[in-house]
mmCIF file of C-alpha atoms in Angstrom:
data_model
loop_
_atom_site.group_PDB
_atom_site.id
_atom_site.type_symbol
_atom_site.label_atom_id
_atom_site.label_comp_id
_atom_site.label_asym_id
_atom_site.label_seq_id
_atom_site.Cartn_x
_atom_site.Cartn_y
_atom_site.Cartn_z
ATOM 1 C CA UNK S 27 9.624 -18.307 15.041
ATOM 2 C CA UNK S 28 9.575 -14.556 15.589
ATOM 3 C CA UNK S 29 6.450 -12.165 14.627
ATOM 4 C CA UNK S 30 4.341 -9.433 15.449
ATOM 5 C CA UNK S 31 0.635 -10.780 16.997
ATOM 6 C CA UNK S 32 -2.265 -8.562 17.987
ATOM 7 C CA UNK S 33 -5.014 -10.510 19.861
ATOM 8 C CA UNK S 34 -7.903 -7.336 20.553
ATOM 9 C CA UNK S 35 -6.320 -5.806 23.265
ATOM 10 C CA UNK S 36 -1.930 -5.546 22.714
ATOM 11 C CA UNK S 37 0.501 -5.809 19.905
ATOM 12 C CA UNK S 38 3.319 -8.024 20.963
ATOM 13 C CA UNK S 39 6.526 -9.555 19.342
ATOM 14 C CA UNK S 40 6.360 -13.446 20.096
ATOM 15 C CA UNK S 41 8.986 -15.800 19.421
ATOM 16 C CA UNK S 42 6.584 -18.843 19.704
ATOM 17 C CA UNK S 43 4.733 -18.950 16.221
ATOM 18 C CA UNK S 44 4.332 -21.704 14.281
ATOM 19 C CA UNK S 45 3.011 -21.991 10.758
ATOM 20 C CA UNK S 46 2.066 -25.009 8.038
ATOM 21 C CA UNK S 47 3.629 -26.355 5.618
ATOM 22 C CA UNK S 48 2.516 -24.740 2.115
ATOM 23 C CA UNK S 49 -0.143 -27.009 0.369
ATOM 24 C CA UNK S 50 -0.972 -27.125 -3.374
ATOM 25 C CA UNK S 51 -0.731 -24.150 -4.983
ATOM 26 C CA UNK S 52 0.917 -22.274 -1.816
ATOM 27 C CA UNK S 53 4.500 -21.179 -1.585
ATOM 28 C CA UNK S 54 6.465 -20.692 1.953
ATOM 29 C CA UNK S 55 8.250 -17.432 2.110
ATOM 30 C CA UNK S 56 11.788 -16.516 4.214
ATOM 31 C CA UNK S 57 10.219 -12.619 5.283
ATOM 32 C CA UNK S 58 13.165 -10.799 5.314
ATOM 33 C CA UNK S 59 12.060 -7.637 5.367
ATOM 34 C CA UNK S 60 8.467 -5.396 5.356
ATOM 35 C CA UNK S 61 7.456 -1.652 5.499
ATOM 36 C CA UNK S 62 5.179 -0.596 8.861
ATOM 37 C CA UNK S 63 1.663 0.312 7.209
ATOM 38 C CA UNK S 64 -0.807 2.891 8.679
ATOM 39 C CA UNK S 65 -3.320 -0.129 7.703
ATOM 40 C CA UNK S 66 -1.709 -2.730 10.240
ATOM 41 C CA UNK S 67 -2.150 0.286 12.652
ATOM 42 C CA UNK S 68 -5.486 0.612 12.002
ATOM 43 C CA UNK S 69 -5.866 -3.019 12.997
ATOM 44 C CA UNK S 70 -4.645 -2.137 16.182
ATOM 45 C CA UNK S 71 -6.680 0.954 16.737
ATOM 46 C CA UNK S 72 -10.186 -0.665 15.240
ATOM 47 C CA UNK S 73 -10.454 0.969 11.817
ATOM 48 C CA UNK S 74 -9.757 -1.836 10.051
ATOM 49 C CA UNK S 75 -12.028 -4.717 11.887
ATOM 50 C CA UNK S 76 -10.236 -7.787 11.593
ATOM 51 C CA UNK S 77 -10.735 -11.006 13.822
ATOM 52 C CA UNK S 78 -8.139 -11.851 16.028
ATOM 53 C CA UNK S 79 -5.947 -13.126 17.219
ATOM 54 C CA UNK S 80 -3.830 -11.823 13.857
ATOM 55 C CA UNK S 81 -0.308 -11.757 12.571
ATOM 56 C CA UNK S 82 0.143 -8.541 11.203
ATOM 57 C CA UNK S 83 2.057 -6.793 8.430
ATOM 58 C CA UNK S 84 1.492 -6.893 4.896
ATOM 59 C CA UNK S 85 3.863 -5.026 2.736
ATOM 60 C CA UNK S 86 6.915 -7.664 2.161
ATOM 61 C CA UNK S 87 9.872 -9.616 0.501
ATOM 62 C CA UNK S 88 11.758 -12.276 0.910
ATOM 63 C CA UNK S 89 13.035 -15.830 -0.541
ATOM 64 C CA UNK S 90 10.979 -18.710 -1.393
ATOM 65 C CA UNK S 91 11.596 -21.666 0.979
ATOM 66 C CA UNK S 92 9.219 -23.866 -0.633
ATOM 67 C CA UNK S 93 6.604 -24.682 -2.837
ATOM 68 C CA UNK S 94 3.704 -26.488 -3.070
ATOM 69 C CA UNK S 95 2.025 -28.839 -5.462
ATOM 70 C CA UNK S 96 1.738 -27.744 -8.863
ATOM 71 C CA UNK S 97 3.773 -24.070 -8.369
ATOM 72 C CA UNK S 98 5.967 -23.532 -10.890
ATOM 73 C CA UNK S 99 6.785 -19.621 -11.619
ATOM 74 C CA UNK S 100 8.781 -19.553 -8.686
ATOM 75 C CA UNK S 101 11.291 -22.054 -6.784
ATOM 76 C CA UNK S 102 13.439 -22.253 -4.190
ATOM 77 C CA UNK S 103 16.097 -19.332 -3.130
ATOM 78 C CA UNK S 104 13.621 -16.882 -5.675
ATOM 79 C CA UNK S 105 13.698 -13.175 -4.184
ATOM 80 C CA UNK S 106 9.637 -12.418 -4.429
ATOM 81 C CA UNK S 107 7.759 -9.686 -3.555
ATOM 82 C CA UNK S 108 4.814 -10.040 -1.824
ATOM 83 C CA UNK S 109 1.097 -8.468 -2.708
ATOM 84 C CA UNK S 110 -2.108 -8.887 -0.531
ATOM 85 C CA UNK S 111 -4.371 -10.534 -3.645
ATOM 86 C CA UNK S 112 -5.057 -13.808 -2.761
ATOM 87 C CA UNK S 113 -7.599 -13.531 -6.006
ATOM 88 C CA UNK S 114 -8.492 -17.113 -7.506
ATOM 89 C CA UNK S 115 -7.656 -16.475 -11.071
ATOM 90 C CA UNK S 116 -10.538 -17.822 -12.807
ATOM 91 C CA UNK S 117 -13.230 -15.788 -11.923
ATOM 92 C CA UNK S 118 -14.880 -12.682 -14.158
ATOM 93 C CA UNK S 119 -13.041 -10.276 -12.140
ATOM 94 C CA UNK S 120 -9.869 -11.853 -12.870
ATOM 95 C CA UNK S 121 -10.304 -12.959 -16.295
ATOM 96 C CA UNK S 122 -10.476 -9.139 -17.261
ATOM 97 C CA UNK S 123 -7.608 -8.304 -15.504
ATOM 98 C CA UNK S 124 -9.019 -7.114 -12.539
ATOM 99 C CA UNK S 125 -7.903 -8.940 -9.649
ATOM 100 C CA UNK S 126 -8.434 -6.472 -6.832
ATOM 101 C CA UNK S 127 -12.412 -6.919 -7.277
ATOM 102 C CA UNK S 128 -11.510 -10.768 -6.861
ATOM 103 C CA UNK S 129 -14.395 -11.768 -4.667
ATOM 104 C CA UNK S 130 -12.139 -14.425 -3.031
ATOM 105 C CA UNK S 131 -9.126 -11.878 -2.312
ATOM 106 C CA UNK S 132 -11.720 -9.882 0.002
ATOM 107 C CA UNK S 133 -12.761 -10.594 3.635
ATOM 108 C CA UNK S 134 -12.035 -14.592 3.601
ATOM 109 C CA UNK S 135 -8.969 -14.534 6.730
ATOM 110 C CA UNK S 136 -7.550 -17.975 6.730
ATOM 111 C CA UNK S 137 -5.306 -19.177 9.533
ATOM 112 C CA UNK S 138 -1.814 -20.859 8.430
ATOM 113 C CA UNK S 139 -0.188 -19.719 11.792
ATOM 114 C CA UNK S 140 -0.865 -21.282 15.527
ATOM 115 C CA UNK S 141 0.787 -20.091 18.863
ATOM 116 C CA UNK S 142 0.557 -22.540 21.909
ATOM 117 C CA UNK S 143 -2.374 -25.334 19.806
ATOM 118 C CA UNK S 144 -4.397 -21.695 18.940
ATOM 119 C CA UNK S 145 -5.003 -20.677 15.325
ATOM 120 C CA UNK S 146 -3.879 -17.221 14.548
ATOM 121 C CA UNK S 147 -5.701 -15.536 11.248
ATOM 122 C CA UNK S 148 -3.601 -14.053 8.692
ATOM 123 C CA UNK S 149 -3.830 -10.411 7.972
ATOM 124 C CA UNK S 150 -4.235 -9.511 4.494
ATOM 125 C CA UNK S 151 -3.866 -12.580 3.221
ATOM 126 C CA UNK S 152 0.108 -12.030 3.464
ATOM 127 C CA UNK S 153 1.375 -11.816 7.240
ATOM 128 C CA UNK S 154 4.929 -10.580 6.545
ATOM 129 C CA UNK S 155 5.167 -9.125 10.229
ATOM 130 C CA UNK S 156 6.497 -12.877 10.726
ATOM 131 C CA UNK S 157 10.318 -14.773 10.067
ATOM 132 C CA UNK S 158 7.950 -16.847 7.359
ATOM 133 C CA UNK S 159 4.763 -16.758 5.702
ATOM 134 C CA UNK S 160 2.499 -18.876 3.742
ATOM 135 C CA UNK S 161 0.959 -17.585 0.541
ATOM 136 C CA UNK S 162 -1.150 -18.474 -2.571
ATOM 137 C CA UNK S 163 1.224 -18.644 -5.684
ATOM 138 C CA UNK S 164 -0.411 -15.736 -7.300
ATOM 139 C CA UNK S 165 0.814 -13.712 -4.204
ATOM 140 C CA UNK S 166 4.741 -14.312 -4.608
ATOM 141 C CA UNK S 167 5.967 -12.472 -7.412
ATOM 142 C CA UNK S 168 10.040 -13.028 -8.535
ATOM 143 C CA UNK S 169 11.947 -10.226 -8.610
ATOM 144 C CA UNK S 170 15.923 -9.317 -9.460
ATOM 145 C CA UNK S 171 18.146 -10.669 -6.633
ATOM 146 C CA UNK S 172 19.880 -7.077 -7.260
ATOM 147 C CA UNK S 173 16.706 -4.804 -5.494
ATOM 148 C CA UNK S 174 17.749 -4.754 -2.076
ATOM 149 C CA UNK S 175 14.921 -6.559 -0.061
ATOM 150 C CA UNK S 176 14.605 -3.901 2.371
ATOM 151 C CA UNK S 177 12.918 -1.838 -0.480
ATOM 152 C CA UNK S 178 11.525 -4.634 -2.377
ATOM 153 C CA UNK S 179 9.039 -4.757 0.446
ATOM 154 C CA UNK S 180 7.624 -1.797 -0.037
ATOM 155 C CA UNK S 181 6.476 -2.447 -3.413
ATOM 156 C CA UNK S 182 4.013 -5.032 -2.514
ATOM 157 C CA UNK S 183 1.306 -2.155 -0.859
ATOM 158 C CA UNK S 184 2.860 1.101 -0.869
ATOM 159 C CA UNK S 185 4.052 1.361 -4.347
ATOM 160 C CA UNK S 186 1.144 -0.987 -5.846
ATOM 161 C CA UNK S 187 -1.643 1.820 -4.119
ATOM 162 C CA UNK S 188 0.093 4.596 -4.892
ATOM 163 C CA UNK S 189 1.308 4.548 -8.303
ATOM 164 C CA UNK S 190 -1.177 2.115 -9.428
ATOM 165 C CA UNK S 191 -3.952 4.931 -8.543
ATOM 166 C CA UNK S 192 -2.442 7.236 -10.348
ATOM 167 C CA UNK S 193 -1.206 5.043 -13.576
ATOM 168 C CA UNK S 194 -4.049 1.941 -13.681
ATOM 169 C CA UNK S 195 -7.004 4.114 -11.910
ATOM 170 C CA UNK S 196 -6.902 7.859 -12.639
ATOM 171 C CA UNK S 197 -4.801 7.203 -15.488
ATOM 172 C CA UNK S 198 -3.206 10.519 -15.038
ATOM 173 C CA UNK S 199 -1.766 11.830 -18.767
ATOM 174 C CA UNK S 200 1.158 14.181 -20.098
ATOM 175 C CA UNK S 201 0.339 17.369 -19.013
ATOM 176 C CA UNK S 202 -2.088 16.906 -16.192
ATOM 177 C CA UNK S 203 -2.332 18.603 -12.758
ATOM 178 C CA UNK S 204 -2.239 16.672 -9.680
ATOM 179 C CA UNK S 205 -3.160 17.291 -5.988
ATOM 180 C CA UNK S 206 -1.562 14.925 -3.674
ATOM 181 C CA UNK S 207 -3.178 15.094 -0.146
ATOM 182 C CA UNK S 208 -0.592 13.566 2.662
ATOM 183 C CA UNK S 209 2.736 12.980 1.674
ATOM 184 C CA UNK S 210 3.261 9.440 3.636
ATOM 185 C CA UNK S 211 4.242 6.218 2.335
ATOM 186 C CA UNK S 212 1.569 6.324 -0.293
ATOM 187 C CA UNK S 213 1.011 9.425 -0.910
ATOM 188 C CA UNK S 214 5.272 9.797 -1.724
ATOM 189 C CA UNK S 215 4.476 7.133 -4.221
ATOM 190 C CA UNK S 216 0.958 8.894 -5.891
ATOM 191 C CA UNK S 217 3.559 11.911 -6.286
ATOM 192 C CA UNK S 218 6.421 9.520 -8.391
ATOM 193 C CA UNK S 219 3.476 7.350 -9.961
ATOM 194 C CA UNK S 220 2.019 11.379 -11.225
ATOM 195 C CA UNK S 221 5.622 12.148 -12.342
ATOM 196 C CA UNK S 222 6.146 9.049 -13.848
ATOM 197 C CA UNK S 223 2.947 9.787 -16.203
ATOM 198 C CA UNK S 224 4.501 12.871 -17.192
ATOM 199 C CA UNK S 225 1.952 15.230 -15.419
ATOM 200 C CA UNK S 226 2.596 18.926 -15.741
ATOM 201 C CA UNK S 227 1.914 20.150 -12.187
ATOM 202 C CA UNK S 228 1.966 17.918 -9.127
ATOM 203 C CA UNK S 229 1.324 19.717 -5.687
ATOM 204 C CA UNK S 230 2.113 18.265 -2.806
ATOM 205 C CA UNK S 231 -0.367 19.251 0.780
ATOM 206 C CA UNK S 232 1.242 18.062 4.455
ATOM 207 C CA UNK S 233 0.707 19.684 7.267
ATOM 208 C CA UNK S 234 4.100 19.065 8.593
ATOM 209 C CA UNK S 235 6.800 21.452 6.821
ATOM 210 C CA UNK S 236 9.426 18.874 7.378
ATOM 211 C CA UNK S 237 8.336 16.576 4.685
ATOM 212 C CA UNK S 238 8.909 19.248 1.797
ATOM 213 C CA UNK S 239 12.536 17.805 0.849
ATOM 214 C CA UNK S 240 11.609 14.423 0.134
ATOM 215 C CA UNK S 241 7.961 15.126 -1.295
ATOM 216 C CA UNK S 242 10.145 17.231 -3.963
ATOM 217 C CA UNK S 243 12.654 14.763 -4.210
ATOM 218 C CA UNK S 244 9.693 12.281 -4.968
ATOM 219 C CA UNK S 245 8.107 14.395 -7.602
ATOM 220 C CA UNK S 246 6.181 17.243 -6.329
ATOM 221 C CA UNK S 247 7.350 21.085 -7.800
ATOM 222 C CA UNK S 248 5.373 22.471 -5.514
ATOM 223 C CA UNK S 249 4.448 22.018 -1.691
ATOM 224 C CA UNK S 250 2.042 23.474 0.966
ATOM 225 C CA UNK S 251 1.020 23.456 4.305
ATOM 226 C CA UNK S 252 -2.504 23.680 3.705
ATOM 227 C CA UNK S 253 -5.056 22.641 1.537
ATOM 228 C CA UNK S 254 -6.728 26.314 1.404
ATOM 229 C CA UNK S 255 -3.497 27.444 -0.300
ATOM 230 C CA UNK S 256 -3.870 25.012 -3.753
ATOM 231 C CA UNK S 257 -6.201 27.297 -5.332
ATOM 232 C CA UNK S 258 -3.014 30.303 -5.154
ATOM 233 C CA UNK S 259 -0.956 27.604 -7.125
ATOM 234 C CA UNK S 260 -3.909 26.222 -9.374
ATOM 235 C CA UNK S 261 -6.612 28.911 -9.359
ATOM 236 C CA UNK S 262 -8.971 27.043 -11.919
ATOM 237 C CA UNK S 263 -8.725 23.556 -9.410
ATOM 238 C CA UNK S 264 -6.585 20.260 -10.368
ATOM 239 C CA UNK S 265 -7.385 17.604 -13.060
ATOM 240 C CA UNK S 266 -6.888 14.919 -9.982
ATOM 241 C CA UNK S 267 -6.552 15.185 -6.193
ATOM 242 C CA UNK S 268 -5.214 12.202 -4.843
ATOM 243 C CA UNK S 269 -6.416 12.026 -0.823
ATOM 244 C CA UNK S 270 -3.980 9.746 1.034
ATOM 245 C CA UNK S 271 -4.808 10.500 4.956
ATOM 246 C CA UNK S 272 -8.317 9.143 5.378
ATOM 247 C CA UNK S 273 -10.391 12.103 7.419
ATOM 248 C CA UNK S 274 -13.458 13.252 5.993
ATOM 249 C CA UNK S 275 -12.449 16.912 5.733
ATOM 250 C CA UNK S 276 -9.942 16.256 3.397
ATOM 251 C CA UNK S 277 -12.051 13.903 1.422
ATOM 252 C CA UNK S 278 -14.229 17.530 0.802
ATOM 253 C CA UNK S 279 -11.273 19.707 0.247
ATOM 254 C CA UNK S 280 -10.136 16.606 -2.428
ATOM 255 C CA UNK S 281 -13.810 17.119 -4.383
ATOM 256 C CA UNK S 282 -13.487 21.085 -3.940
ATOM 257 C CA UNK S 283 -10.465 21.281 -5.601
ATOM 258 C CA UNK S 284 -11.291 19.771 -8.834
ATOM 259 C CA UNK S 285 -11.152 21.378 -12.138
ATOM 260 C CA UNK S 286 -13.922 21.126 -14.891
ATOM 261 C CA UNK S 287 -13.439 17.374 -15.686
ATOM 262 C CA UNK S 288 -11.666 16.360 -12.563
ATOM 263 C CA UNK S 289 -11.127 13.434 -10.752
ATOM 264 C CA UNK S 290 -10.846 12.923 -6.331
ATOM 265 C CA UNK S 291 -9.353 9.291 -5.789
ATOM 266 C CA UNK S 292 -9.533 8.440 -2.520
ATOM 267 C CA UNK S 293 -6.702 6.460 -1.027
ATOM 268 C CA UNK S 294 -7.126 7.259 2.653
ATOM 269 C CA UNK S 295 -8.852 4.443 4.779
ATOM 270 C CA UNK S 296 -11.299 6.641 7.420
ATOM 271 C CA UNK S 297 -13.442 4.560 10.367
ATOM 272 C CA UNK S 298 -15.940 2.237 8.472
ATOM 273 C CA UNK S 299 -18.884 4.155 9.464
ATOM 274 C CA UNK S 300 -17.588 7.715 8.496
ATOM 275 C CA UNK S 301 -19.259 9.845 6.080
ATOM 276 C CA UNK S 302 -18.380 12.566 4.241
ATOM 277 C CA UNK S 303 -20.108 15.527 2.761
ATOM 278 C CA UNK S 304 -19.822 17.403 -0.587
ATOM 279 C CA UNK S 305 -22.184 19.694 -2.676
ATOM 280 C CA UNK S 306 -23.747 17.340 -5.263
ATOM 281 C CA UNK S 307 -24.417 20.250 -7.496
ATOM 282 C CA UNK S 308 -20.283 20.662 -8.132
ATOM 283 C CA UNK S 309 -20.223 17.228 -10.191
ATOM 284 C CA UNK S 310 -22.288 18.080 -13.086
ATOM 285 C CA UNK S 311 -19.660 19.455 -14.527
ATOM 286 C CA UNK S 312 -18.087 16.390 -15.600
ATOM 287 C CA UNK S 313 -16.393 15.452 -12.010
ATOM 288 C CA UNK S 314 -15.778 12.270 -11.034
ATOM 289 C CA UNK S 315 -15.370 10.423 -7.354
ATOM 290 C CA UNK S 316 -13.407 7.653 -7.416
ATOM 291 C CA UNK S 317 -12.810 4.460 -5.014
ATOM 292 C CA UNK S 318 -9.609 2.694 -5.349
ATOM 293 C CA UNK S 319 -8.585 -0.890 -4.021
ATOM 294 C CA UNK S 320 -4.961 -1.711 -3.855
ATOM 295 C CA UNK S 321 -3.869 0.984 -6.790
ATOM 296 C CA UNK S 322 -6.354 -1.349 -9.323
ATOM 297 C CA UNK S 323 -3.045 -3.344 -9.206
ATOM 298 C CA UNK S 324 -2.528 -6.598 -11.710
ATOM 299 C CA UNK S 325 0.251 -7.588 -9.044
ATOM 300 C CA UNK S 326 1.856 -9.921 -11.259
ATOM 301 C CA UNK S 327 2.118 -7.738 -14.088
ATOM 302 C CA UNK S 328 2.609 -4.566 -12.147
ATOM 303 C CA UNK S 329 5.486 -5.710 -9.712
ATOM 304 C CA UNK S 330 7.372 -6.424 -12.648
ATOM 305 C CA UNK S 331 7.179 -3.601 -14.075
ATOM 306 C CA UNK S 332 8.094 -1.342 -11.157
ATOM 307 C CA UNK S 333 10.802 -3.380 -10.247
ATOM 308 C CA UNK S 334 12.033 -2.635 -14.224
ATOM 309 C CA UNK S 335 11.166 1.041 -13.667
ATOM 310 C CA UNK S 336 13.611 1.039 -10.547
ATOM 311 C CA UNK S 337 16.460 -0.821 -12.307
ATOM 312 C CA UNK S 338 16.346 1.846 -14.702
ATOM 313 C CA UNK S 339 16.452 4.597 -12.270
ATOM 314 C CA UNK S 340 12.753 6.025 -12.942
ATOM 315 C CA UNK S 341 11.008 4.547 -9.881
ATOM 316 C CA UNK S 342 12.712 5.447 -6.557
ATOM 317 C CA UNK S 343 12.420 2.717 -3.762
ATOM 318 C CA UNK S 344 15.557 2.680 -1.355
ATOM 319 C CA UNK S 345 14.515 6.897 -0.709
ATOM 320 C CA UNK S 346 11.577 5.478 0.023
ATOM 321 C CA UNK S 347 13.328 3.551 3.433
ATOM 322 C CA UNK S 348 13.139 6.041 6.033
ATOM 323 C CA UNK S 349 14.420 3.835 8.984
ATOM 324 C CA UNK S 350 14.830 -0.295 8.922
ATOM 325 C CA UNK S 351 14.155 -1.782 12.471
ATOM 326 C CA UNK S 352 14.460 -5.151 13.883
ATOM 327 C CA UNK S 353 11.573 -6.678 14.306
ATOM 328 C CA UNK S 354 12.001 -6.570 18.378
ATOM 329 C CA UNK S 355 12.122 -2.655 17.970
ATOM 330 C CA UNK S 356 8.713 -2.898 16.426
ATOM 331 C CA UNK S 357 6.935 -0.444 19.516
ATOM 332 C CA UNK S 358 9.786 2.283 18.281
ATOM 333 C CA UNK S 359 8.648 1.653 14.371
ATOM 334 C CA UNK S 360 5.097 2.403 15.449
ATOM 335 C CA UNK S 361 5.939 4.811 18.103
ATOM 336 C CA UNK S 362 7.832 7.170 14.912
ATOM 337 C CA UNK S 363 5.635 6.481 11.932
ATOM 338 C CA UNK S 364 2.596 7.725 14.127
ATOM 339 C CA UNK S 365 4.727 10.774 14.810
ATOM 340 C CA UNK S 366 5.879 11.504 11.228
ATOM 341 C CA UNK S 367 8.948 10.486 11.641
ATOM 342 C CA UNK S 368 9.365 8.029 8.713
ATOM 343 C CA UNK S 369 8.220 7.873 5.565
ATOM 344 C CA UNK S 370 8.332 4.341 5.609
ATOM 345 C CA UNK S 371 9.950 2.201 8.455
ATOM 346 C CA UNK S 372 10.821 -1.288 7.605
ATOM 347 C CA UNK S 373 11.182 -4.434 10.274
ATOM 348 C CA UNK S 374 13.917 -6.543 9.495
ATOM 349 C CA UNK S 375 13.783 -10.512 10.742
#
């Protein structure tokens, strides 16, 4: 079968994969669609270290082809969407609903796929750069047959991150102001997720002028061209600032611009040895830093709901779905989201 392999040194679209049967508590998954991630890009350009070799992609959706042992929320010919949490379930973490601190759904690669007798690792637990994956149960979640696949995919990391920061992290309230840094794939979705919570103000920052239409269209009422400009449009600071690029000036421009009481959440993924500097002095006045993993997503609760929030028109995916690709074309869906071409670009198998 078809997918997308990285082994250290090129990215290449093999038609040579083979992958496992699903065992207990593992469902098989027809990928028929998933969004191009700057995180699978910063596999290939070493931000991200990941073994290899390594299927990529993992922002997908597609149809359950089979299930294992004792898997019974979803059958064959479901529509799922995909999330990255491969979390056990019966830990602390999970037991108080917070799967993304799962110790289990962090850093343990497994390797369901071989090419040629060689195990290949899965990235992100999920793989969907591939005609069919192999996931833990919890990982498959159904969704309406009606939500076109093509933007199902995208809930599973861009929509989970984003709005999830803003409604399960930040918890953003009627009323609020809101910074978002970087208007890409996540950061479109911090500005619907800020929206959807009824904030007051949302500002949108990109340095590329281009993406003003659909940042508004999204939810922003305002957008610049530079962070220096925010305090003309909110001259007191914001109540959050969402940074969604990853470079360490902006992570400082994110703290700078808080209000009395304000909140930086930082989405962004820079190197892992970057640091970044602020004046410790500024957060005494009640200001607050804040990590976030995977939009502190409850995937099975939370994909639900979004999918819900589209069918009613409040959550916008199919905007979202800048360009769709075949999956041979997958040099040309890097070559544009790296330029700012796309929002989001989605390979199709």
């Amino acid at each position: 079968m078809r997918g997308v392999v990285f082994d250290g040194r090129q990215t290449v679209v093999v038609d040579d994969l083979e992958i496992r049967d699903p065992g207990p508590g593992e469902v098989l998954v027809a990928v028929a669609a998933a969004g191009l991630c700057h995180s699978d890009l910063s596999v290939i350009d070493g931000t991200i270290p990941f073994p290899r070799p390594v299927v990529l992609g993992h922002e997908g959706a597609g149809v359950v082809e089979a299930v294992g042992a004792g898997v019974t929320h979803v059958v064959p010919g479901d529509h799922v969407s995909l999330s990255t949490l491969a979390n056990c379930g019966t830990c602390a973490e999970c037991d108080r609903g917070r799967p993304t601190m799962c110790r289990r759904a962090i850093g343990r690669p497994q390797q369901p796929f071989s090419r040629g007798g060689e195990p290949l690792y899965q990235f992100a637990s999920n793989s969907a750069f591939a005609e069919k994956t192999v996931v833990k149960a919890v990982q498959a979640v159904k969704i309406p047959a009606e939500i076109p696949l093509t933007s199902a995919a995208l809930i599973g990391c861009g929509v989970l991150t984003g709005v999830g920061a803003v409604l399960n992290r930040a918890r953003v309230d009627r009323g609020d102001s809101v910074v978002v840094i970087g208007t890409g794939g996540v950061g479109l979705n911090v500005l619907q997720g800020a929206r959807i919570a009824g904030a007051l103000k949302i500002v949108a920052v990109d340095s590329n002028s281009a993406k003003e239409d659909v940042a508004r269209q999204f939810g922003a009422n305002e957008f610049l061209t530079d962070v220096a400009a925010v305090r003309e449009v909110l001259p007191d600071g914001a109540d959050h600032v969402f940074e969604c690029v990853g470079r360490v000036e902006l992570v400082r421009a994110a703290i700078d611009l808080l209000d009395r009481h304000g909140q930086a959440v930082l989405l962004g993924m820079p190197a892992a040895d970057a640091e970044a500097s602020f004046v410790p002095a500024a957060l005494f006045l009640d200001k607050s830093v804040l990590g976030c993993r995977y939009g502190s997503s409850r995937p099975q609760r939370d994909i639900r709901l979004y999918a819900d929030l589209y069918a009613e028109g409040r959550l916008l995916l199919d905007e979202l779905v800048t360009q769709t690709y075949p999956v041979e074309d997958f040099g040309k869906a890097v070559a544009d989201a790296e330029a700012g071409r796309v929002a989001r670009g989605v390979l199709t198998f």
